[in-house]
mmCIF file of C-alpha atoms and ligand atoms in Angstrom:
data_model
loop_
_atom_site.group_PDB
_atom_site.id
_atom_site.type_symbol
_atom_site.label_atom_id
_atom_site.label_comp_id
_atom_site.label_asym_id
_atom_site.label_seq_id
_atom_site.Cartn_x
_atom_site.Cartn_y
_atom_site.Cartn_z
ATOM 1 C CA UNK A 112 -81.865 3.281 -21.892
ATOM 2 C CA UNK A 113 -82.794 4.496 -18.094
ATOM 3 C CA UNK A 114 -79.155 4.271 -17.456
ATOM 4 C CA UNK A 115 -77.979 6.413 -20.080
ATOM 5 C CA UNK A 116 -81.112 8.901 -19.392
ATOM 6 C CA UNK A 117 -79.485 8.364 -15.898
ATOM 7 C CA UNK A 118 -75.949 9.556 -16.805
ATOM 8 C CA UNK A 119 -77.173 12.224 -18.637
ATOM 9 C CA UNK A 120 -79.237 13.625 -15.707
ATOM 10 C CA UNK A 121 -76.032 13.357 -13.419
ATOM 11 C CA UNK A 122 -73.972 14.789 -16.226
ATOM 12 C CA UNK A 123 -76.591 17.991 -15.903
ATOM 13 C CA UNK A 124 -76.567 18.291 -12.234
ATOM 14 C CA UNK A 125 -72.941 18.261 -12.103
ATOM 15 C CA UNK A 126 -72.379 21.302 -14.877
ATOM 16 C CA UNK A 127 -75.264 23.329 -13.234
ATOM 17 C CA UNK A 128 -73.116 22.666 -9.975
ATOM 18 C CA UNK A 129 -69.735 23.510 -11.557
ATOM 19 C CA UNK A 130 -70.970 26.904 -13.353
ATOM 20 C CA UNK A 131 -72.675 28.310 -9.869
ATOM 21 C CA UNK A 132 -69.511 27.999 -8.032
ATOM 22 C CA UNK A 133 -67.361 29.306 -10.588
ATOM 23 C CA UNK A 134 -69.165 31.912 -11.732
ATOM 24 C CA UNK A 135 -69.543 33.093 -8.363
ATOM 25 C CA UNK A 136 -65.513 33.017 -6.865
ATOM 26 C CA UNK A 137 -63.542 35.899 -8.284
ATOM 27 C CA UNK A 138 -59.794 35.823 -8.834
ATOM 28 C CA UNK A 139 -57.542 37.774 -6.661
ATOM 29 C CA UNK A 140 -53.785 36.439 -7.538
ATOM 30 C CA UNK A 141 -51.517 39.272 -8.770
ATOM 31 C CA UNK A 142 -50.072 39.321 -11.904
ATOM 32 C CA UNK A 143 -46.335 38.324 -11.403
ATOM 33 C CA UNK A 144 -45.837 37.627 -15.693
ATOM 34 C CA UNK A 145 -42.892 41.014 -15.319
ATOM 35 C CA UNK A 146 -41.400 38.079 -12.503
ATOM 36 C CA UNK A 147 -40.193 35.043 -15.117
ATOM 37 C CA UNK A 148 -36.798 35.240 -15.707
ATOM 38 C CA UNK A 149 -35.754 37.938 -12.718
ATOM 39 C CA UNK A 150 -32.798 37.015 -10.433
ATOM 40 C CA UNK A 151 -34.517 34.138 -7.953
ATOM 41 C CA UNK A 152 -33.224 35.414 -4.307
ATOM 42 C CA UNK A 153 -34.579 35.517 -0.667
ATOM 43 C CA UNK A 154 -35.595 39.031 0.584
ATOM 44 C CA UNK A 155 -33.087 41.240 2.395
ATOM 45 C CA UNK A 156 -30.590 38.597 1.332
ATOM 46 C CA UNK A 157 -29.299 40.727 -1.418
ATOM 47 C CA UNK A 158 -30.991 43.710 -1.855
ATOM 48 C CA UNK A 159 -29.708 44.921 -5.434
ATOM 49 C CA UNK A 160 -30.919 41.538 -7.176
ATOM 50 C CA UNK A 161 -34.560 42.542 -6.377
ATOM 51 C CA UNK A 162 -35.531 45.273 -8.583
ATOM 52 C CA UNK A 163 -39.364 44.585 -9.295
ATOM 53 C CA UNK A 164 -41.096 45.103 -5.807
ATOM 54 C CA UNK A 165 -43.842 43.171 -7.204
ATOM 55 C CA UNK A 166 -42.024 40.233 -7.197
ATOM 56 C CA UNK A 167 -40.517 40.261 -4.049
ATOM 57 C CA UNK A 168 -40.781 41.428 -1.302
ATOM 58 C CA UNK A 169 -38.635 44.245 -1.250
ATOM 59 C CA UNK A 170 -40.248 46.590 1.297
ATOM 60 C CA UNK A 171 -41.140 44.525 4.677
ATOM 61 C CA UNK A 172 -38.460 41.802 3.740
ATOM 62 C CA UNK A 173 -38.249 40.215 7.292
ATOM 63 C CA UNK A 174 -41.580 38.651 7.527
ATOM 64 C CA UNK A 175 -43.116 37.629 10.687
ATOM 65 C CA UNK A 176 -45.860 35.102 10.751
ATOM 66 C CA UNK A 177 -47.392 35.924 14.140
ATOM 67 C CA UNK A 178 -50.238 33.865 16.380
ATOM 68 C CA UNK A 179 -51.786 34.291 19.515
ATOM 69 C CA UNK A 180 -52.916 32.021 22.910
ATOM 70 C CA UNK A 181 -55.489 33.498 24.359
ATOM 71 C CA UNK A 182 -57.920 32.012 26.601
ATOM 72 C CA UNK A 183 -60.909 33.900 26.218
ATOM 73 C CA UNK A 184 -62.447 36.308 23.657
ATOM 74 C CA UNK A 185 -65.016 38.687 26.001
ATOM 75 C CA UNK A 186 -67.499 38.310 22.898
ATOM 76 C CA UNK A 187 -68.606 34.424 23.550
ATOM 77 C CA UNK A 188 -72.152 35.239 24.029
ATOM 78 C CA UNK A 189 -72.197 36.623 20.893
ATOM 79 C CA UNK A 190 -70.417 33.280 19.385
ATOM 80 C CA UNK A 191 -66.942 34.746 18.940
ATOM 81 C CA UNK A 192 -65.263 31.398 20.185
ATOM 82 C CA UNK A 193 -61.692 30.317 20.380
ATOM 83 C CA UNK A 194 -60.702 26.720 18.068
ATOM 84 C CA UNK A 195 -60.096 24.117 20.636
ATOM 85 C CA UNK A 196 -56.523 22.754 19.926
ATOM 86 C CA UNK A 197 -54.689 25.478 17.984
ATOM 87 C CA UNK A 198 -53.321 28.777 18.742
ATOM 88 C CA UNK A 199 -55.336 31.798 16.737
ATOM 89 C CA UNK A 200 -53.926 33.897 13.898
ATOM 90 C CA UNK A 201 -52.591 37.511 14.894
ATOM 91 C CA UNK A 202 -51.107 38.551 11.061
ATOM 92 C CA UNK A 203 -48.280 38.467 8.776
ATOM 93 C CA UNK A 204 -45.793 41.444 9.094
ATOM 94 C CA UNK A 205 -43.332 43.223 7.224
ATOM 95 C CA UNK A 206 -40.357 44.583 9.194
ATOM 96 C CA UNK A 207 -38.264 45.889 7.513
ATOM 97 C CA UNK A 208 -34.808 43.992 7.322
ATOM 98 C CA UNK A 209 -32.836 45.460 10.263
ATOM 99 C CA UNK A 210 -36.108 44.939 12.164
ATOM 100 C CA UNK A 211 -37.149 47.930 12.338
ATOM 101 C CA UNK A 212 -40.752 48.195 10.915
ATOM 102 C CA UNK A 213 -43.613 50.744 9.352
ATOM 103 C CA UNK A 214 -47.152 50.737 9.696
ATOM 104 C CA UNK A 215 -50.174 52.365 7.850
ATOM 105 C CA UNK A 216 -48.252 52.875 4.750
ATOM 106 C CA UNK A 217 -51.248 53.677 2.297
ATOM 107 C CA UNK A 218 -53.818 55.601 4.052
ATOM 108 C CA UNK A 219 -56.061 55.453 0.796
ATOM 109 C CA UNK A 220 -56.435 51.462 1.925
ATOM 110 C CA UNK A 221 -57.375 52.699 5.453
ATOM 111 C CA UNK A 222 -60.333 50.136 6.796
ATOM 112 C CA UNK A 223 -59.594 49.927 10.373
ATOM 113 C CA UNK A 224 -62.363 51.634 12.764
ATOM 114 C CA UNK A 225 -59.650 52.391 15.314
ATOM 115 C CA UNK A 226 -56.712 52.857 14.058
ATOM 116 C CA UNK A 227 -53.696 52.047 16.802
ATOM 117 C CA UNK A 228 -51.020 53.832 16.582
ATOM 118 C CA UNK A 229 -53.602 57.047 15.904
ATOM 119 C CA UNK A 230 -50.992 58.845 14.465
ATOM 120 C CA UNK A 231 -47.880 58.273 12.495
ATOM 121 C CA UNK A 232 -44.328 58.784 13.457
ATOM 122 C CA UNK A 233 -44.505 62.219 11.259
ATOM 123 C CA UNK A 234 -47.415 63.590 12.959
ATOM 124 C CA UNK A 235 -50.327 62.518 10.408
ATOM 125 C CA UNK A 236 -52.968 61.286 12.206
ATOM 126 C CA UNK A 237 -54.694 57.976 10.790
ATOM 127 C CA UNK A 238 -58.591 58.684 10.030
ATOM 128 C CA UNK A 239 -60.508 55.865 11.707
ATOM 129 C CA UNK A 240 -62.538 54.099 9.007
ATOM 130 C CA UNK A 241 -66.385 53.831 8.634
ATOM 131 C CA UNK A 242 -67.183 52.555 5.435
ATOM 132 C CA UNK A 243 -68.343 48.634 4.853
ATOM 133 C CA UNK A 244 -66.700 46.268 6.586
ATOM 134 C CA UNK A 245 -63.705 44.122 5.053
ATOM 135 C CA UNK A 246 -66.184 41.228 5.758
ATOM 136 C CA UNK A 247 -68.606 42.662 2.945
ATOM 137 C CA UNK A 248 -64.995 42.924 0.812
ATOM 138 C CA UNK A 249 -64.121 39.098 1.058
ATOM 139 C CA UNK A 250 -68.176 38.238 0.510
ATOM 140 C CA UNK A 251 -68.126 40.403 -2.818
ATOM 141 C CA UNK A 252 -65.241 37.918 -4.132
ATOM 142 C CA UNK A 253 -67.657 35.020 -3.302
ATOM 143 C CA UNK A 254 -64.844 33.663 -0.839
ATOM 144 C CA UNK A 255 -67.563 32.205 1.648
ATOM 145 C CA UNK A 256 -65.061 29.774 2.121
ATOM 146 C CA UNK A 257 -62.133 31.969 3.401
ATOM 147 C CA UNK A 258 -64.768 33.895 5.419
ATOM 148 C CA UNK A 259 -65.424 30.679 7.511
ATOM 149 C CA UNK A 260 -61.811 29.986 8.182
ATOM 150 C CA UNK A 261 -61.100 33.543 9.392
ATOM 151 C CA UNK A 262 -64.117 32.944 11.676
ATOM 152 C CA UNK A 263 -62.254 30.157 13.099
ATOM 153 C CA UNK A 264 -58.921 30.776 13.575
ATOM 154 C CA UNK A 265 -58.509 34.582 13.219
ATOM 155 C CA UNK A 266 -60.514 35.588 16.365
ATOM 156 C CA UNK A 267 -60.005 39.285 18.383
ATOM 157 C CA UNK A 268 -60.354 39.732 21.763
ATOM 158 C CA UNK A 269 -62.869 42.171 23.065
ATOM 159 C CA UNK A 270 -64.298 43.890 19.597
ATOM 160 C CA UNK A 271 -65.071 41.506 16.399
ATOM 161 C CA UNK A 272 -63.203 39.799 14.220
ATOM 162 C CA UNK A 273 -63.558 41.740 11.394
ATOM 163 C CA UNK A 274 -61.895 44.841 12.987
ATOM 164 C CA UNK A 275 -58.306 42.720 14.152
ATOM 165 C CA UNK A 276 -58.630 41.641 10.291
ATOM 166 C CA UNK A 277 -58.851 44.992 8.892
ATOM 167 C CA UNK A 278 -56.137 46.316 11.348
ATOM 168 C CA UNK A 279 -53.957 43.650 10.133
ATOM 169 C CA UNK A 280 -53.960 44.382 6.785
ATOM 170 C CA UNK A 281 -54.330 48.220 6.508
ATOM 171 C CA UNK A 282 -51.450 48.711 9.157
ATOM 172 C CA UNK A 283 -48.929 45.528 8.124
ATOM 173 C CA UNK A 284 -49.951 44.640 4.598
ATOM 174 C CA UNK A 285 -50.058 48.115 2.859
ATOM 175 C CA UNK A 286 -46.177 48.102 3.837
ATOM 176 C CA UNK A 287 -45.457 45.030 2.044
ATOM 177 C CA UNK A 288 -44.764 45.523 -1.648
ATOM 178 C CA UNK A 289 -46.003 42.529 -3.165
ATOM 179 C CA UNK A 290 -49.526 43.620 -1.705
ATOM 180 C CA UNK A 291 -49.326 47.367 -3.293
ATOM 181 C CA UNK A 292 -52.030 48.035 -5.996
ATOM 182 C CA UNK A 293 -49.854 47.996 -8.812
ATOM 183 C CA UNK A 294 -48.891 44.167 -8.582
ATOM 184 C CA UNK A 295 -52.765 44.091 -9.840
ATOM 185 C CA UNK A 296 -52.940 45.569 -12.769
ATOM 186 C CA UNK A 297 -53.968 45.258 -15.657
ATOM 187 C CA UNK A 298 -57.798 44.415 -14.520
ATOM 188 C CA UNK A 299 -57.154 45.566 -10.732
ATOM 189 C CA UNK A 300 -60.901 45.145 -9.093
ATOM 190 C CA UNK A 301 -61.170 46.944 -5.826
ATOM 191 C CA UNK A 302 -60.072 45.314 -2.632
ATOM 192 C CA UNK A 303 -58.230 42.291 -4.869
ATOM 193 C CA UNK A 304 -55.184 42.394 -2.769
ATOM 194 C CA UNK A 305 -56.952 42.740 0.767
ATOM 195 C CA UNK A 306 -58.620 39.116 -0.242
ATOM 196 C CA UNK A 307 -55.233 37.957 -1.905
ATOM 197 C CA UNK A 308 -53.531 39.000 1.580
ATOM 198 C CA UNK A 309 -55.894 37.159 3.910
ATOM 199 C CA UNK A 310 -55.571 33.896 1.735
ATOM 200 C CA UNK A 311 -51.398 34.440 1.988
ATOM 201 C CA UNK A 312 -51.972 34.976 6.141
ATOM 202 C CA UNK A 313 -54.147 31.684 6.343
ATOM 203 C CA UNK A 314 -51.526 30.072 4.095
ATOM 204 C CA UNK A 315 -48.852 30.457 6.218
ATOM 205 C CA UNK A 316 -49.945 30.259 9.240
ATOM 206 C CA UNK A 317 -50.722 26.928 8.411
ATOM 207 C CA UNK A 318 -47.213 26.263 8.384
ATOM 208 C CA UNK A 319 -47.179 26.478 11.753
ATOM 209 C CA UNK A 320 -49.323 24.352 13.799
ATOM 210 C CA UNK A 321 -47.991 25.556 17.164
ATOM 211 C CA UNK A 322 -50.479 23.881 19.294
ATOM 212 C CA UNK A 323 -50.035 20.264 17.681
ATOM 213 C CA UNK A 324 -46.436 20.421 17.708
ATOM 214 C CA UNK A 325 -46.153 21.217 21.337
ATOM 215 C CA UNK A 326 -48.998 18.999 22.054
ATOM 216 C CA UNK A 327 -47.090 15.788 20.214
ATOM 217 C CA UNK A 328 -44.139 16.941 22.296
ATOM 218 C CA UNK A 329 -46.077 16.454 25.456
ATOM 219 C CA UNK A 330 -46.594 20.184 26.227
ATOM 220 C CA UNK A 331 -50.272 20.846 26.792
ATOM 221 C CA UNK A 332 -52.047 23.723 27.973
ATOM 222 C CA UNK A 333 -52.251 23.758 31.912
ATOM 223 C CA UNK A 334 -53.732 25.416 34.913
ATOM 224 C CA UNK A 335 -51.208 23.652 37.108
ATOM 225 C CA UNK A 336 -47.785 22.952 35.338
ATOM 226 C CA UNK A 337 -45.212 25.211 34.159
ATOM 227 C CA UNK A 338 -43.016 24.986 31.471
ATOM 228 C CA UNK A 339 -39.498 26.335 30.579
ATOM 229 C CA UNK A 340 -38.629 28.688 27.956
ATOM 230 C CA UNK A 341 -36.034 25.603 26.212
ATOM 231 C CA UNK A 342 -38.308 23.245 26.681
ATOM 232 C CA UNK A 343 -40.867 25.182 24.350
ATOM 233 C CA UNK A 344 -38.231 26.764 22.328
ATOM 234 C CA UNK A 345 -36.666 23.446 21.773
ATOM 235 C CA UNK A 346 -39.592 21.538 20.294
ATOM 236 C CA UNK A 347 -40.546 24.222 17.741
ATOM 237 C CA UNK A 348 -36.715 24.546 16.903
ATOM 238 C CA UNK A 349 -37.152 20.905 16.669
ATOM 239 C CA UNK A 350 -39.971 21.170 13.625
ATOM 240 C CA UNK A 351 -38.994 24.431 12.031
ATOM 241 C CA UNK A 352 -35.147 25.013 11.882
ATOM 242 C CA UNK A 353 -35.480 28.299 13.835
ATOM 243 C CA UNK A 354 -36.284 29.700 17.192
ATOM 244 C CA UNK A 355 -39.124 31.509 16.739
ATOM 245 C CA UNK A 356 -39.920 34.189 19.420
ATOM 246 C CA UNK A 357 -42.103 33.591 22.275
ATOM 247 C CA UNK A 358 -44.310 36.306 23.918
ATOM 248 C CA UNK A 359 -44.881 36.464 27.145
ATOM 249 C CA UNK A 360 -46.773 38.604 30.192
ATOM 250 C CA UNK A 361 -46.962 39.282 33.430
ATOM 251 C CA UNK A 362 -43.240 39.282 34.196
ATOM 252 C CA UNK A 363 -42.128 36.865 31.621
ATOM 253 C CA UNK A 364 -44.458 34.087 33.325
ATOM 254 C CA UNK A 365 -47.543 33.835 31.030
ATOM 255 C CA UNK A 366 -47.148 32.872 27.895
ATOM 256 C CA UNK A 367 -49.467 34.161 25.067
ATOM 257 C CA UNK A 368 -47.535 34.923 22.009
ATOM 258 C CA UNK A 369 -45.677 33.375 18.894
ATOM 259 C CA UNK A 370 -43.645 34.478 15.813
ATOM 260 C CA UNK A 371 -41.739 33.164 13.389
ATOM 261 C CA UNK A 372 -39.137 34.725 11.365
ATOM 262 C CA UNK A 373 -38.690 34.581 7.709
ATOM 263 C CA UNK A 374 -37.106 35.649 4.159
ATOM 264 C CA UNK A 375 -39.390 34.984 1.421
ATOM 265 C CA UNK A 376 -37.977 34.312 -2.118
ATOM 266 C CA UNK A 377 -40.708 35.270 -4.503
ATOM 267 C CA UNK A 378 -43.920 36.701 -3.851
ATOM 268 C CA UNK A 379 -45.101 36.987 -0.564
ATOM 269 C CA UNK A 380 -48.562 35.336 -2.068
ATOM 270 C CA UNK A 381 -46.629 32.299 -3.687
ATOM 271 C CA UNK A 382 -43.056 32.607 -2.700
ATOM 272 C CA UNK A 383 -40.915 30.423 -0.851
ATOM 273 C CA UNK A 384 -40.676 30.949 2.839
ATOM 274 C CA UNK A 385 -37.426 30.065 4.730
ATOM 275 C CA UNK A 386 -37.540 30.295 8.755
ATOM 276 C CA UNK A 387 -35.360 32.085 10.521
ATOM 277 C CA UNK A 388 -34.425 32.275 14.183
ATOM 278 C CA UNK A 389 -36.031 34.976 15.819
ATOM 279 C CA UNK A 390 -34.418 38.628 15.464
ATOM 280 C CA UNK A 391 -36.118 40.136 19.050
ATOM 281 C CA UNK A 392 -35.373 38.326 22.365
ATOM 282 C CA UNK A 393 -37.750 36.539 24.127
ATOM 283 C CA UNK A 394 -40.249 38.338 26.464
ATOM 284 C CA UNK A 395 -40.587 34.937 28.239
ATOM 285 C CA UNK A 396 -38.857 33.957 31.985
ATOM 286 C CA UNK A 397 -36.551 31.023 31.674
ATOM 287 C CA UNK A 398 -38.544 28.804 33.708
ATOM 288 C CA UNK A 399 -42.063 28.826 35.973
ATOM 289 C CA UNK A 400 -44.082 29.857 32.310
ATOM 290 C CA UNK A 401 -47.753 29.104 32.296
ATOM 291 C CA UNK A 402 -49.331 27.916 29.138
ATOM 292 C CA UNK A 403 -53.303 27.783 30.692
ATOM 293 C CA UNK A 404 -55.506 25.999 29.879
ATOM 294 C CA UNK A 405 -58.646 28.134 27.927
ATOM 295 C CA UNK A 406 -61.995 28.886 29.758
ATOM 296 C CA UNK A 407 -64.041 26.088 28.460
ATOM 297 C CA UNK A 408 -66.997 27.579 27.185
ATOM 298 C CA UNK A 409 -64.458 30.336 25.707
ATOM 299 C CA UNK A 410 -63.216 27.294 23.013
ATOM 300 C CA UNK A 411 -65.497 25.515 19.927
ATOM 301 C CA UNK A 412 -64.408 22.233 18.134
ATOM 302 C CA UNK A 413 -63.052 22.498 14.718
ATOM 303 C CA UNK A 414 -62.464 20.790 11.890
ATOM 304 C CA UNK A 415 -58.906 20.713 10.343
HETATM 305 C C1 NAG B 731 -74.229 29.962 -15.578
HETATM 306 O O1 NAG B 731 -74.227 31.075 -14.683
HETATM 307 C C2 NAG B 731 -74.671 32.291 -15.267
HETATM 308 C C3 NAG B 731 -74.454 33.420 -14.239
HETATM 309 O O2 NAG B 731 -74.979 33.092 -12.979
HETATM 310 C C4 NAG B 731 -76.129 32.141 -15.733
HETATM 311 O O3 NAG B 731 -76.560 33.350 -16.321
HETATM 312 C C5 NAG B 731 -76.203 31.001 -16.719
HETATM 313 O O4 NAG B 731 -77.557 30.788 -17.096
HETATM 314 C C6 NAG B 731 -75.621 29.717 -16.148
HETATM 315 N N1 NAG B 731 -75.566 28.695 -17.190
HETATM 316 C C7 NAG B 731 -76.009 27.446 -17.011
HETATM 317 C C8 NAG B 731 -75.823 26.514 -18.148
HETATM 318 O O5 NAG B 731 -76.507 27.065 -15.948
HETATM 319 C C1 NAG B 732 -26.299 40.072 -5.855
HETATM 320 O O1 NAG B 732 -27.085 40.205 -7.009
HETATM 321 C C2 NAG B 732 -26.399 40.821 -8.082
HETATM 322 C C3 NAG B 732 -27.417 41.082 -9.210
HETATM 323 O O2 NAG B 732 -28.113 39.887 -9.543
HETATM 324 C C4 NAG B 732 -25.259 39.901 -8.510
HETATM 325 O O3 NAG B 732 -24.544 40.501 -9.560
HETATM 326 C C5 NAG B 732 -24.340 39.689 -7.323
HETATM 327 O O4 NAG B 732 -23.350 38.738 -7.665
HETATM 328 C C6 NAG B 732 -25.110 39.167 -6.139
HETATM 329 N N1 NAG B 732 -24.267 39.115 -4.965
HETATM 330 C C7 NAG B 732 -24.155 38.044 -4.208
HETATM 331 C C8 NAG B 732 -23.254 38.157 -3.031
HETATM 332 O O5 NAG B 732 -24.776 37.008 -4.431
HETATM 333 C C1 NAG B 733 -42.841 41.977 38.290
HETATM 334 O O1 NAG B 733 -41.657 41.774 39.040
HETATM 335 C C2 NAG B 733 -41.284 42.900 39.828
HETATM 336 C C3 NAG B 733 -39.921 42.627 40.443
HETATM 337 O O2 NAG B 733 -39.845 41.302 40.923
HETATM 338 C C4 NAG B 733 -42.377 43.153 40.866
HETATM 339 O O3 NAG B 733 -42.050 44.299 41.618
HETATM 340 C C5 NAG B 733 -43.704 43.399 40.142
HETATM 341 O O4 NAG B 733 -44.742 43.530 41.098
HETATM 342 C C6 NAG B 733 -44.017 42.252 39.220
HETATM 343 N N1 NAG B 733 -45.202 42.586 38.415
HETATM 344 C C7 NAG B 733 -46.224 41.774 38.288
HETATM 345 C C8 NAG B 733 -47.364 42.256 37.427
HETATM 346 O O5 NAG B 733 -46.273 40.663 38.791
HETATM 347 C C1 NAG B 734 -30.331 29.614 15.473
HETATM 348 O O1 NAG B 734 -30.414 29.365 16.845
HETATM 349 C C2 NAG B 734 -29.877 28.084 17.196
HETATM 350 C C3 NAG B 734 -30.223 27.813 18.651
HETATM 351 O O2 NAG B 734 -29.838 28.905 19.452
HETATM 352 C C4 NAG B 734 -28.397 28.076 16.915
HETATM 353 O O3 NAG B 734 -27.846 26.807 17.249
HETATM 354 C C5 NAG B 734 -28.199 28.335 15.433
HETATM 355 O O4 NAG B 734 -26.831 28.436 15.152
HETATM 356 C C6 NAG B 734 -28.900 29.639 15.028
HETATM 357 N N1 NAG B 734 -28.817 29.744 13.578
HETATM 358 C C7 NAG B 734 -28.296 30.802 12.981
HETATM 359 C C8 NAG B 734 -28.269 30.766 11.505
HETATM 360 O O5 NAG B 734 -27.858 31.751 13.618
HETATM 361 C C1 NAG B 735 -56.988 28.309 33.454
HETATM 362 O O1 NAG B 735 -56.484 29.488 34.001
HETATM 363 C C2 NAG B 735 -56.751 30.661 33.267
HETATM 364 C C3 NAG B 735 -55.998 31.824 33.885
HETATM 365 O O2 NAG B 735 -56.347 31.978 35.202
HETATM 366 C C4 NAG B 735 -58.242 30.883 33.237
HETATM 367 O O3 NAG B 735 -58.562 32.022 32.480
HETATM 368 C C5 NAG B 735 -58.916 29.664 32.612
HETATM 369 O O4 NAG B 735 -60.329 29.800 32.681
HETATM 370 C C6 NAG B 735 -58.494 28.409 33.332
HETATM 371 N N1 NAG B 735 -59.019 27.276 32.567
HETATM 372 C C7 NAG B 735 -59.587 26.232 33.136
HETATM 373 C C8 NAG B 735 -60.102 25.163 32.232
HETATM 374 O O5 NAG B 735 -59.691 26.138 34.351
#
């Protein structure tokens, strides 16, 4: 009898648990039902198969997934630390698929509080934002979760995090069709997409674990070896298919940048990603390339 009450009591607990969290997380997927049955093709691979530009991506089409080594943030003391053992998260952009590229392309989903470029090729000047941050807009879809994981791998350098986020998706995503407002109706709830868009960002950037793979390749950071451009090049060809571009400064000898190239068949949300090899030279010198080490009490441990 005290089992059963037991069971019961567990059976309890575990509903109460299960309505809280789903009543709580809201939905932000698009509705892609207009998609079934549409020509299946990679973006920019054949332009006049993709008519619905909610189902692919048929503005932005070459689509960078783009990360950053940095070794310090300037906002440590107020806890704005760098994950120890993986590169950070810069964005996900559209360029267009000659490589060219737009930016700010909906300036009624303006939420960056300084807006770089200011002004667009045409003249119009962006309006800096100063409404609620996107932080509150990923908190009112109850995605705690996602929160945390933008805290830890999607870290700016010198403001907070919350501005690089809302630059990324007010000047990349609003150029990327799959993210435009439409793809979310019928039911649309404001700011749907800009959640939806930093799920697809963490998504695929965990495609690439750039640290780990140069790391299992015997390429660590250091403060007193240099690398060569091949030698990185080669061991991310090695795990992706593709040369990816790498980004570097100081006259090609510090390295601090990576992207890698696709065509996405689908929806950029749930959509297939193929890697490419990198349209856009490398920035890097062929050899004598320092990948430094991080200022130590610039970096926090993390979880995977
Ligand atoms: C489920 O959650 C709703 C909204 O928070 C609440 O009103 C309701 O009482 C909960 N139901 C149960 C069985 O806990
Ligand atoms: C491109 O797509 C169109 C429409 O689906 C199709 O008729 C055509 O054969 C395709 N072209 C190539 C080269 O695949
Ligand atoms: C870059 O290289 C050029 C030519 O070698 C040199 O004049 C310049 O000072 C270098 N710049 C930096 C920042 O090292
Ligand atoms: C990608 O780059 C590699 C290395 O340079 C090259 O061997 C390969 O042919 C390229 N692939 C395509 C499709 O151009
Ligand atoms: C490595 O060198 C970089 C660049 O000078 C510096 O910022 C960083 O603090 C150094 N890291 C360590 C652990 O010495």
């Amino acid at each position: 009898m005290s089992l059963l009450i037991g069971l019961a009591a567990l059976v309890s607990v575990v509903h109460a648990k299960l309505n809280y969290s789903l009543t709580q997380i809201l939905p932000t997927y698009p509705n892609i039902e207009a998609c079934v049955g549409l020509p299946v093709q990679y973006s920019c691979e054949n332009t006049t198969a993709l008519t619905d530009s909610c189902c692919n991506v048929v503005q932005g089409g070459l689509v960078l997934q783009t990360q950053f080594w940095d070794t310090y943030t300037g906002l440590e003391s107020q806890g704005q630390l760098l994950p120890e053992g993986s590169w950070t998260i810069h964005g996900l952009w559209p360029d267009n698929c000659d490589g060219s590229y737009n930016e700010y392309c909906d300036l009624s989903r303006q939420y960056d509080p300084t807006p770089s470029p200011s002004t667009l090729p045409d003249g119009t000047v962006i309006p800096p934002y100063d409404g609620p941050s996107v932080r509150t807009f990923i908190q009112d879809f109850g995605r705690y979760d996602l929160l945390k994981y933008m805290d830890t791998y999607w870290i700016n350098q010198g403001a907070p995090n919350e501005n690089f986020w809302a630059h990324e998706f007010s000047t990349h995503a609003t150029c990327t069709s799959t993210f435009d407002v439409a793809c979310y109706e019928p039911g649309y709830q404001e700011h749907q997409e800009v959640v939806n868009f930093y799920e697809t960002v963490t998504k695929v950037f965990q495609m690439y674990p750039t640290y780990n793979m140069l790391a299992a390749a015997g390429i660590f950071p250091s403060n007193t070896t240099t690398y060569t451009l091949s030698q990185i090049t080669n061991v991310l060809y090695s795990q992706t298919g593709a040369v990816p571009y790498l980004g570097c400064y100081r006259n090609g000898t510090i390295l601090d940048e990576v992207w890698y190239f696709h065509h996405v068949l689908g929806t950029e949300q749930y959509g297939h990603f193929k890697t490419l090899n990198s349209t856009t030279p490398s920035s890097c010198a062929e050899t004598g390339i320092w990948y430094y080490e991080r200022t130590t009490t610039s970096e926090r441990v993390v979880s995977y």
